[in-house]
Tab-separated table of C-alpha atoms and ligand atoms in Angstrom:
chain	number	residue	atom	x	y	z
K	191	MET	CA	-9.968	-10.611	-17.049
K	192	GLY	CA	-10.683	-6.983	-17.138
K	193	LEU	CA	-8.247	-5.577	-15.564
K	194	LEU	CA	-8.859	-2.233	-17.380
K	195	LYS	CA	-13.079	-2.622	-17.221
K	196	ASP	CA	-14.359	0.818	-18.655
K	197	LYS	CA	-10.848	2.574	-18.615
K	198	LYS	CA	-10.781	5.072	-21.411
K	199	ILE	CA	-7.139	4.942	-22.985
K	200	LEU	CA	-5.760	7.230	-26.033
K	201	ILE	CA	-3.559	5.467	-27.582
K	202	THR	CA	-1.013	7.633	-30.530
K	203	GLY	CA	1.033	5.804	-32.874
K	204	MET	CA	-0.767	2.861	-34.204
K	205	ILE	CA	-0.025	2.607	-37.943
K	206	SER	CA	-0.278	-1.461	-38.877
K	207	ASN	CA	-0.568	-4.573	-37.081
K	208	ARG	CA	2.852	-4.845	-36.172
K	209	SER	CA	3.191	-1.440	-34.462
K	210	ILE	CA	3.882	-1.702	-30.869
K	211	ALA	CA	0.640	0.410	-30.042
K	212	TYR	CA	-1.318	-2.062	-31.883
K	213	GLY	CA	0.019	-4.519	-29.213
K	214	VAL	CA	-0.735	-2.678	-26.550
K	215	ALA	CA	-4.159	-1.748	-27.732
K	216	GLN	CA	-4.965	-5.473	-28.128
K	217	ALA	CA	-4.029	-6.283	-24.452
K	218	CYS	CA	-5.890	-2.923	-23.219
K	219	ARG	CA	-9.100	-4.195	-24.912
K	220	ARG	CA	-9.023	-8.148	-24.445
K	221	GLU	CA	-8.931	-6.348	-20.360
K	222	GLY	CA	-11.757	-4.099	-20.961
K	223	ALA	CA	-10.874	-0.461	-21.875
K	224	GLN	CA	-12.330	1.143	-23.950
K	225	LEU	CA	-10.065	3.107	-26.691
K	226	ALA	CA	-9.452	5.616	-28.973
K	227	PHE	CA	-6.989	6.080	-31.384
K	228	THR	CA	-4.951	9.376	-32.844
K	229	TYR	CA	-3.756	9.256	-36.808
K	230	LEU	CA	-0.934	11.822	-38.024
K	231	ASN	CA	-2.902	12.786	-40.679
K	232	GLU	CA	-5.415	12.581	-43.642
K	233	ASP	CA	-2.873	11.041	-45.784
K	234	LEU	CA	-3.082	7.918	-42.882
K	235	ARG	CA	-6.517	8.373	-41.755
K	236	ALA	CA	-8.296	5.517	-43.792
K	237	ARG	CA	-5.087	3.320	-42.699
K	238	VAL	CA	-5.739	3.825	-38.680
K	239	THR	CA	-9.652	3.274	-39.214
K	240	ARG	CA	-8.934	-0.037	-40.883
K	241	VAL	CA	-6.277	-1.197	-38.254
K	242	ALA	CA	-8.310	0.371	-35.762
K	243	ALA	CA	-11.638	-1.285	-36.302
K	244	GLU	CA	-11.312	-4.363	-34.588
K	245	PHE	CA	-10.731	-2.701	-31.324
K	246	GLN	CA	-14.155	-0.945	-31.678
K	247	PRO	CA	-13.044	2.558	-31.280
K	248	SER	CA	-14.496	5.073	-29.499
K	249	PHE	CA	-13.899	7.773	-31.426
K	250	LEU	CA	-10.852	8.865	-33.829
K	251	SER	CA	-8.686	11.972	-34.127
K	252	PRO	CA	-6.051	13.651	-36.200
K	253	CYS	CA	-3.192	14.451	-34.435
K	254	ASP	CA	0.580	15.620	-35.319
K	255	VAL	CA	2.471	15.881	-32.489
K	256	SER	CA	4.410	19.146	-33.589
K	257	SER	CA	1.481	20.942	-33.715
K	258	ASP	CA	0.064	22.964	-30.220
K	259	GLU	CA	-3.501	23.689	-32.005
K	260	GLN	CA	-3.902	19.493	-33.149
K	261	ILE	CA	-2.594	18.691	-29.331
K	262	ALA	CA	-4.904	20.954	-27.804
K	263	ALA	CA	-8.118	20.356	-30.555
K	264	LEU	CA	-7.533	16.294	-29.684
K	265	PHE	CA	-8.106	16.752	-25.968
K	266	ASP	CA	-10.411	19.138	-26.960
K	267	LYS	CA	-12.626	16.003	-28.507
K	268	VAL	CA	-11.495	13.654	-25.827
K	269	GLY	CA	-13.299	15.916	-23.396
K	270	LYS	CA	-16.523	16.270	-25.336
K	271	GLU	CA	-16.796	11.840	-26.387
K	272	TRP	CA	-15.556	11.114	-22.661
K	273	GLY	CA	-15.432	14.002	-20.240
K	274	ALA	CA	-12.376	12.039	-18.959
K	275	LEU	CA	-9.172	9.962	-19.529
K	276	ASP	CA	-7.493	7.302	-17.940
K	277	GLY	CA	-4.548	6.368	-20.019
K	278	LEU	CA	-2.451	7.473	-22.259
K	279	LEU	CA	0.198	5.708	-24.793
K	280	HIS	CA	2.764	7.757	-26.444
K	281	SER	CA	4.252	5.690	-29.109
K	282	VAL	CA	5.340	8.586	-31.437
K	283	ALA	CA	9.358	8.879	-32.484
K	284	PHE	CA	11.281	10.824	-35.509
K	285	ALA	CA	14.630	11.658	-36.497
K	286	PRO	CA	15.452	12.585	-39.537
K	287	ARG	CA	16.652	9.400	-41.645
K	288	GLU	CA	20.239	11.099	-42.290
K	289	ALA	CA	20.891	11.104	-37.978
K	290	LEU	CA	19.883	7.632	-37.412
K	291	ALA	CA	22.713	6.003	-39.777
K	292	GLY	CA	26.132	6.052	-39.896
K	293	ASP	CA	28.617	8.756	-38.194
K	294	PHE	CA	27.049	10.087	-35.489
K	295	LEU	CA	28.631	13.877	-35.601
K	296	ASN	CA	28.568	13.703	-39.525
K	297	GLY	CA	24.746	13.082	-39.078
K	298	ILE	CA	23.581	15.273	-36.764
K	299	SER	CA	22.384	19.089	-37.148
K	300	ARG	CA	20.747	21.971	-35.491
K	301	ASP	CA	17.827	20.978	-37.245
K	302	ALA	CA	17.364	17.563	-36.923
K	303	PHE	CA	18.108	17.694	-32.917
K	304	ARG	CA	15.240	19.810	-32.567
K	305	VAL	CA	12.760	18.007	-34.491
K	306	ALA	CA	14.127	14.847	-32.803
K	307	HIS	CA	13.610	16.405	-29.734
K	308	ASP	CA	10.403	17.988	-30.924
K	309	ILE	CA	8.692	14.996	-31.964
K	310	SER	CA	10.276	12.225	-29.604
K	311	SER	CA	10.500	13.627	-26.433
K	312	TYR	CA	8.617	17.599	-26.194
K	313	SER	CA	5.255	16.037	-27.579
K	314	PHE	CA	4.723	13.429	-24.526
K	315	ALA	CA	4.881	16.497	-21.915
K	316	ALA	CA	2.991	18.187	-24.265
K	317	MET	CA	0.307	15.978	-24.642
K	318	ALA	CA	0.164	15.171	-20.861
K	319	LYS	CA	-0.449	19.369	-20.374
K	320	GLY	CA	-3.804	18.156	-22.915
K	321	ALA	CA	-4.634	14.861	-20.620
K	322	ARG	CA	-3.890	16.833	-17.420
K	323	PRO	CA	-7.319	18.468	-16.559
K	324	LEU	CA	-9.392	15.004	-17.916
K	325	MET	CA	-7.370	12.668	-15.867
K	326	GLN	CA	-8.105	14.446	-12.394
K	327	GLY	CA	-9.065	12.064	-9.466
K	328	ARG	CA	-9.202	8.995	-11.395
K	329	ASN	CA	-5.963	7.494	-10.789
K	330	GLY	CA	-4.533	8.177	-14.545
K	331	SER	CA	-1.550	6.584	-15.874
K	332	LEU	CA	0.610	8.039	-19.070
K	333	LEU	CA	3.203	5.739	-20.784
K	334	THR	CA	5.329	6.087	-23.535
K	335	LEU	CA	8.134	3.833	-25.077
K	336	SER	CA	11.559	4.255	-25.094
K	337	TYR	CA	14.270	2.234	-26.153
K	338	LEU	CA	18.370	1.019	-24.665
K	339	GLY	CA	19.575	3.260	-26.414
K	340	ALA	CA	18.618	6.155	-24.236
K	341	THR	CA	21.045	4.876	-21.874
K	342	LYS	CA	23.899	2.885	-23.876
K	343	SER	CA	25.484	3.838	-26.810
K	344	ILE	CA	23.989	1.559	-29.885
K	345	PRO	CA	25.074	1.722	-33.439
K	346	ASN	CA	22.885	4.438	-36.097
K	347	TYR	CA	20.669	4.881	-33.835
K	348	ASN	CA	22.696	8.429	-33.080
K	349	LEU	CA	20.475	10.993	-32.461
K	350	MET	CA	17.097	8.906	-31.555
K	351	GLY	CA	19.038	7.669	-28.387
K	352	VAL	CA	19.747	11.493	-27.174
K	353	ALA	CA	16.390	12.105	-27.870
K	354	LYS	CA	14.819	8.710	-25.969
K	355	ALA	CA	17.925	10.363	-23.144
K	356	SER	CA	15.679	13.306	-22.908
K	357	LEU	CA	12.304	11.520	-23.182
K	358	GLU	CA	13.692	9.229	-19.946
K	359	ALA	CA	14.016	12.191	-17.879
K	360	ASN	CA	10.883	13.856	-19.467
K	361	VAL	CA	9.508	10.632	-17.257
K	362	ARG	CA	10.523	11.146	-14.126
K	363	TYR	CA	10.334	15.377	-14.420
K	364	MET	CA	6.434	14.432	-15.437
K	365	ALA	CA	6.165	12.095	-12.522
K	366	SER	CA	7.436	14.337	-9.734
K	367	CYS	CA	5.215	16.944	-11.165
K	368	LEU	CA	1.697	14.705	-11.808
K	369	GLY	CA	2.088	12.466	-8.581
K	370	PRO	CA	0.768	14.435	-6.222
K	371	GLU	CA	-2.455	14.502	-8.680
K	372	GLY	CA	-2.351	11.098	-8.565
K	373	LEU	CA	-1.274	10.494	-12.132
K	374	ARG	CA	1.461	7.961	-12.621
K	375	VAL	CA	3.998	8.440	-15.706
K	376	ASN	CA	6.385	5.444	-16.790
K	377	ALA	CA	8.034	3.959	-19.965
K	378	ILE	CA	8.752	0.678	-21.509
K	379	ALA	CA	12.118	0.265	-22.695
K	380	ALA	CA	11.044	-2.202	-25.892
K	381	GLY	CA	13.719	-4.754	-27.138
K	382	PRO	CA	13.934	-4.434	-31.118
K	383	ILE	CA	10.908	-5.115	-33.280
K	384	LYS	CA	10.139	-5.251	-36.653
K	385	SER	CA	7.563	-2.780	-37.177
K	386	LEU	CA	7.274	-0.141	-39.879
K	387	ALA	CA	9.843	2.249	-37.540
K	388	ALA	CA	12.255	-0.048	-38.113
K	389	SER	CA	11.786	-0.822	-41.583
K	390	GLY	CA	14.904	0.226	-43.534
K	391	ILE	CA	16.605	1.066	-40.790
K	392	GLY	CA	20.728	0.318	-42.043
K	393	GLN	CA	21.703	-2.770	-39.866
K	394	PHE	CA	18.362	-3.391	-37.828
K	395	ASN	CA	18.475	-7.287	-38.729
K	396	LYS	CA	22.106	-7.087	-37.068
K	397	ILE	CA	20.764	-6.020	-34.005
K	398	PHE	CA	17.549	-7.958	-34.078
K	399	LYS	CA	19.354	-11.474	-34.782
K	400	HIS	CA	22.571	-10.438	-32.158
K	401	VAL	CA	19.683	-9.887	-29.593
K	402	GLU	CA	17.813	-12.751	-30.666
K	403	HIS	CA	21.645	-14.985	-30.167
K	404	VAL	CA	22.404	-13.494	-26.771
K	405	ALA	CA	19.694	-12.253	-24.857
K	406	PRO	CA	18.958	-14.762	-21.637
K	407	LEU	CA	15.764	-15.601	-23.224
K	408	ARG	CA	17.342	-16.362	-26.539
K	409	ARG	CA	14.683	-14.795	-28.508
K	410	ASN	CA	13.347	-10.743	-29.115
K	411	VAL	CA	10.288	-9.779	-27.685
K	412	THR	CA	6.429	-9.476	-29.411
K	413	ILE	CA	4.069	-6.739	-29.272
K	414	GLU	CA	1.693	-8.942	-27.418
K	415	GLU	CA	4.470	-8.939	-24.395
K	416	VAL	CA	4.948	-5.143	-24.896
K	417	GLY	CA	1.044	-4.660	-24.576
K	418	ASN	CA	1.055	-7.052	-21.645
K	419	VAL	CA	3.088	-5.179	-19.615
K	420	ALA	CA	1.707	-1.642	-20.888
K	421	ALA	CA	-1.839	-3.005	-19.897
K	422	PHE	CA	-0.310	-3.639	-16.360
K	423	TYR	CA	1.085	0.087	-16.327
K	424	PHE	CA	-2.518	1.328	-17.317
K	425	SER	CA	-3.931	-0.921	-14.531
K	426	ASP	CA	-4.315	-0.027	-10.734
K	427	LEU	CA	-1.750	-3.072	-10.360
K	428	SER	CA	0.607	-0.722	-10.976
K	429	SER	CA	-0.776	1.907	-8.391
K	430	ALA	CA	2.461	2.339	-6.558
K	431	VAL	CA	4.935	2.708	-9.674
K	432	THR	CA	5.969	5.966	-11.192
K	433	GLY	CA	9.138	7.493	-12.668
K	434	GLU	CA	9.878	4.120	-13.601
K	435	ILE	CA	11.612	2.824	-17.062
K	436	THR	CA	11.210	-1.047	-17.329
K	437	ASN	CA	13.356	-3.339	-19.412
K	438	VAL	CA	10.879	-5.476	-21.786
K	439	ASP	CA	13.397	-6.654	-24.144
K	440	CYS	CA	14.085	-10.889	-22.909
K	441	GLY	CA	16.814	-9.902	-20.563
K	442	TYR	CA	19.025	-8.121	-23.609
K	443	SER	CA	19.484	-4.906	-21.128
K	444	SER	CA	20.784	-6.987	-17.852
K	445	ILE	CA	23.843	-8.371	-19.777
K	446	ALA	CA	26.951	-7.203	-20.769
K	447	VAL	CA	28.958	-9.454	-22.627
K	448	GLY	CA	26.802	-11.996	-24.931
K	449	ILE	CA	28.826	-14.854	-27.013
K	450	ASP	CA	26.893	-15.507	-30.519
K	451	GLU	CA	27.504	-18.770	-30.907
K	452	GLN	CA	26.204	-19.409	-34.278
K	453	LYS	CA	27.481	-16.240	-35.510
K	454	ASP	CA	30.853	-18.115	-37.246
K	455	GLU	CA	28.506	-20.280	-38.976
K	456	GLU	CA	26.698	-17.553	-40.277
M	284	0WE	O1	13.109	4.507	-31.839
M	284	0WE	C1	13.166	3.583	-32.768
M	284	0WE	C2	12.989	4.094	-34.345
M	284	0WE	C3	11.829	5.288	-34.513
M	284	0WE	C4	12.331	6.038	-35.689
M	284	0WE	C5	12.510	5.597	-36.960
M	284	0WE	C6	12.664	6.508	-37.996
M	284	0WE	C7	12.810	5.348	-39.304
M	284	0WE	C8	12.743	6.235	-40.588
M	284	0WE	C9	12.749	7.755	-35.804
M	284	0WE	N1	12.821	8.129	-36.696
M	284	0WE	C10	12.641	7.537	-37.821
M	284	0WE	N2	12.984	8.399	-38.772
M	284	0WE	C11	12.681	8.455	-40.198
M	284	0WE	O2	13.050	8.504	-41.052
M	284	0WE	N3	13.353	2.540	-32.186
M	284	0WE	C12	13.707	1.708	-30.937
M	284	0WE	C13	13.441	1.182	-33.737
M	284	0WE	C14	15.028	1.237	-34.013
M	284	0WE	O3	15.812	2.354	-34.981
M	284	0WE	C15	16.873	1.768	-34.913
M	284	0WE	C16	17.347	0.667	-34.310
M	284	0WE	C17	15.958	0.320	-33.783
M	284	0WE	C18	16.031	-0.962	-32.714
M	284	0WE	C19	18.158	2.702	-35.389
M	284	0WE	C20	19.686	2.071	-35.287
M	284	0WE	C21	19.700	1.012	-34.981
M	284	0WE	C22	18.752	0.304	-34.227
């Protein structure tokens, strides 16, 4: 279809072929974009390089978003390699494990709060600062990933919910800030997906099954479907959309009560 023909899109957060970022890369490549990828550290370089190979990446670059120096070096490289940037996918989040389980208040601490907000929310603004000069005059699009836990309490999501609420506010303020320059900022709130980010999370499977049984579409969303909405956001089809959080969750967020008919049999 070529919705993104020759657009240059930088993708963070791709660590396996189950990552949401992988679904986004697939859709963007299919639509004709040129892609580049970041990886967290040297330990993960080979792995990300392997996963990215099928997308014929223009380049890969390290980026630990907790480091201003690494963010600066990343956009330095984007400038040298591409000279410009059309799209940025922010698909990065972290909260210390003890703050993602059980009692919300017992799990939270000043340090966990700081880390979760730094990695999961501030990093989007930090990357936007770096991307801004490279995105001038080309109707660029910045996109991040959120989750329903930002606006509704969800068992165990805990501190991440607070950090996602911050990220969603960041989307709105960044949209206001960058709109006059023609840049758009949006988020996709994806339904639960079995990626590495979900592995080992207590009761994730219960949430996953619950959504599958009660969501209007009676199933969970795929990374391909999230990727397609991302491609729309990176494309000129969404040229009037900014500051928006879009649920891509098979309708789950639109219901107040779901009766799980299979529950008694399980
Ligand atoms: O945002 C997320 C999870 C992101 C995440 C994952 C981890 C696992 C390893 C952030 N920090 C960490 N820290 C670690 O140590 N999701 C939307 C996936 C998710 O996580 C949940 C969910 C869902 C859905 C946690 C509890 C309940 C539901």
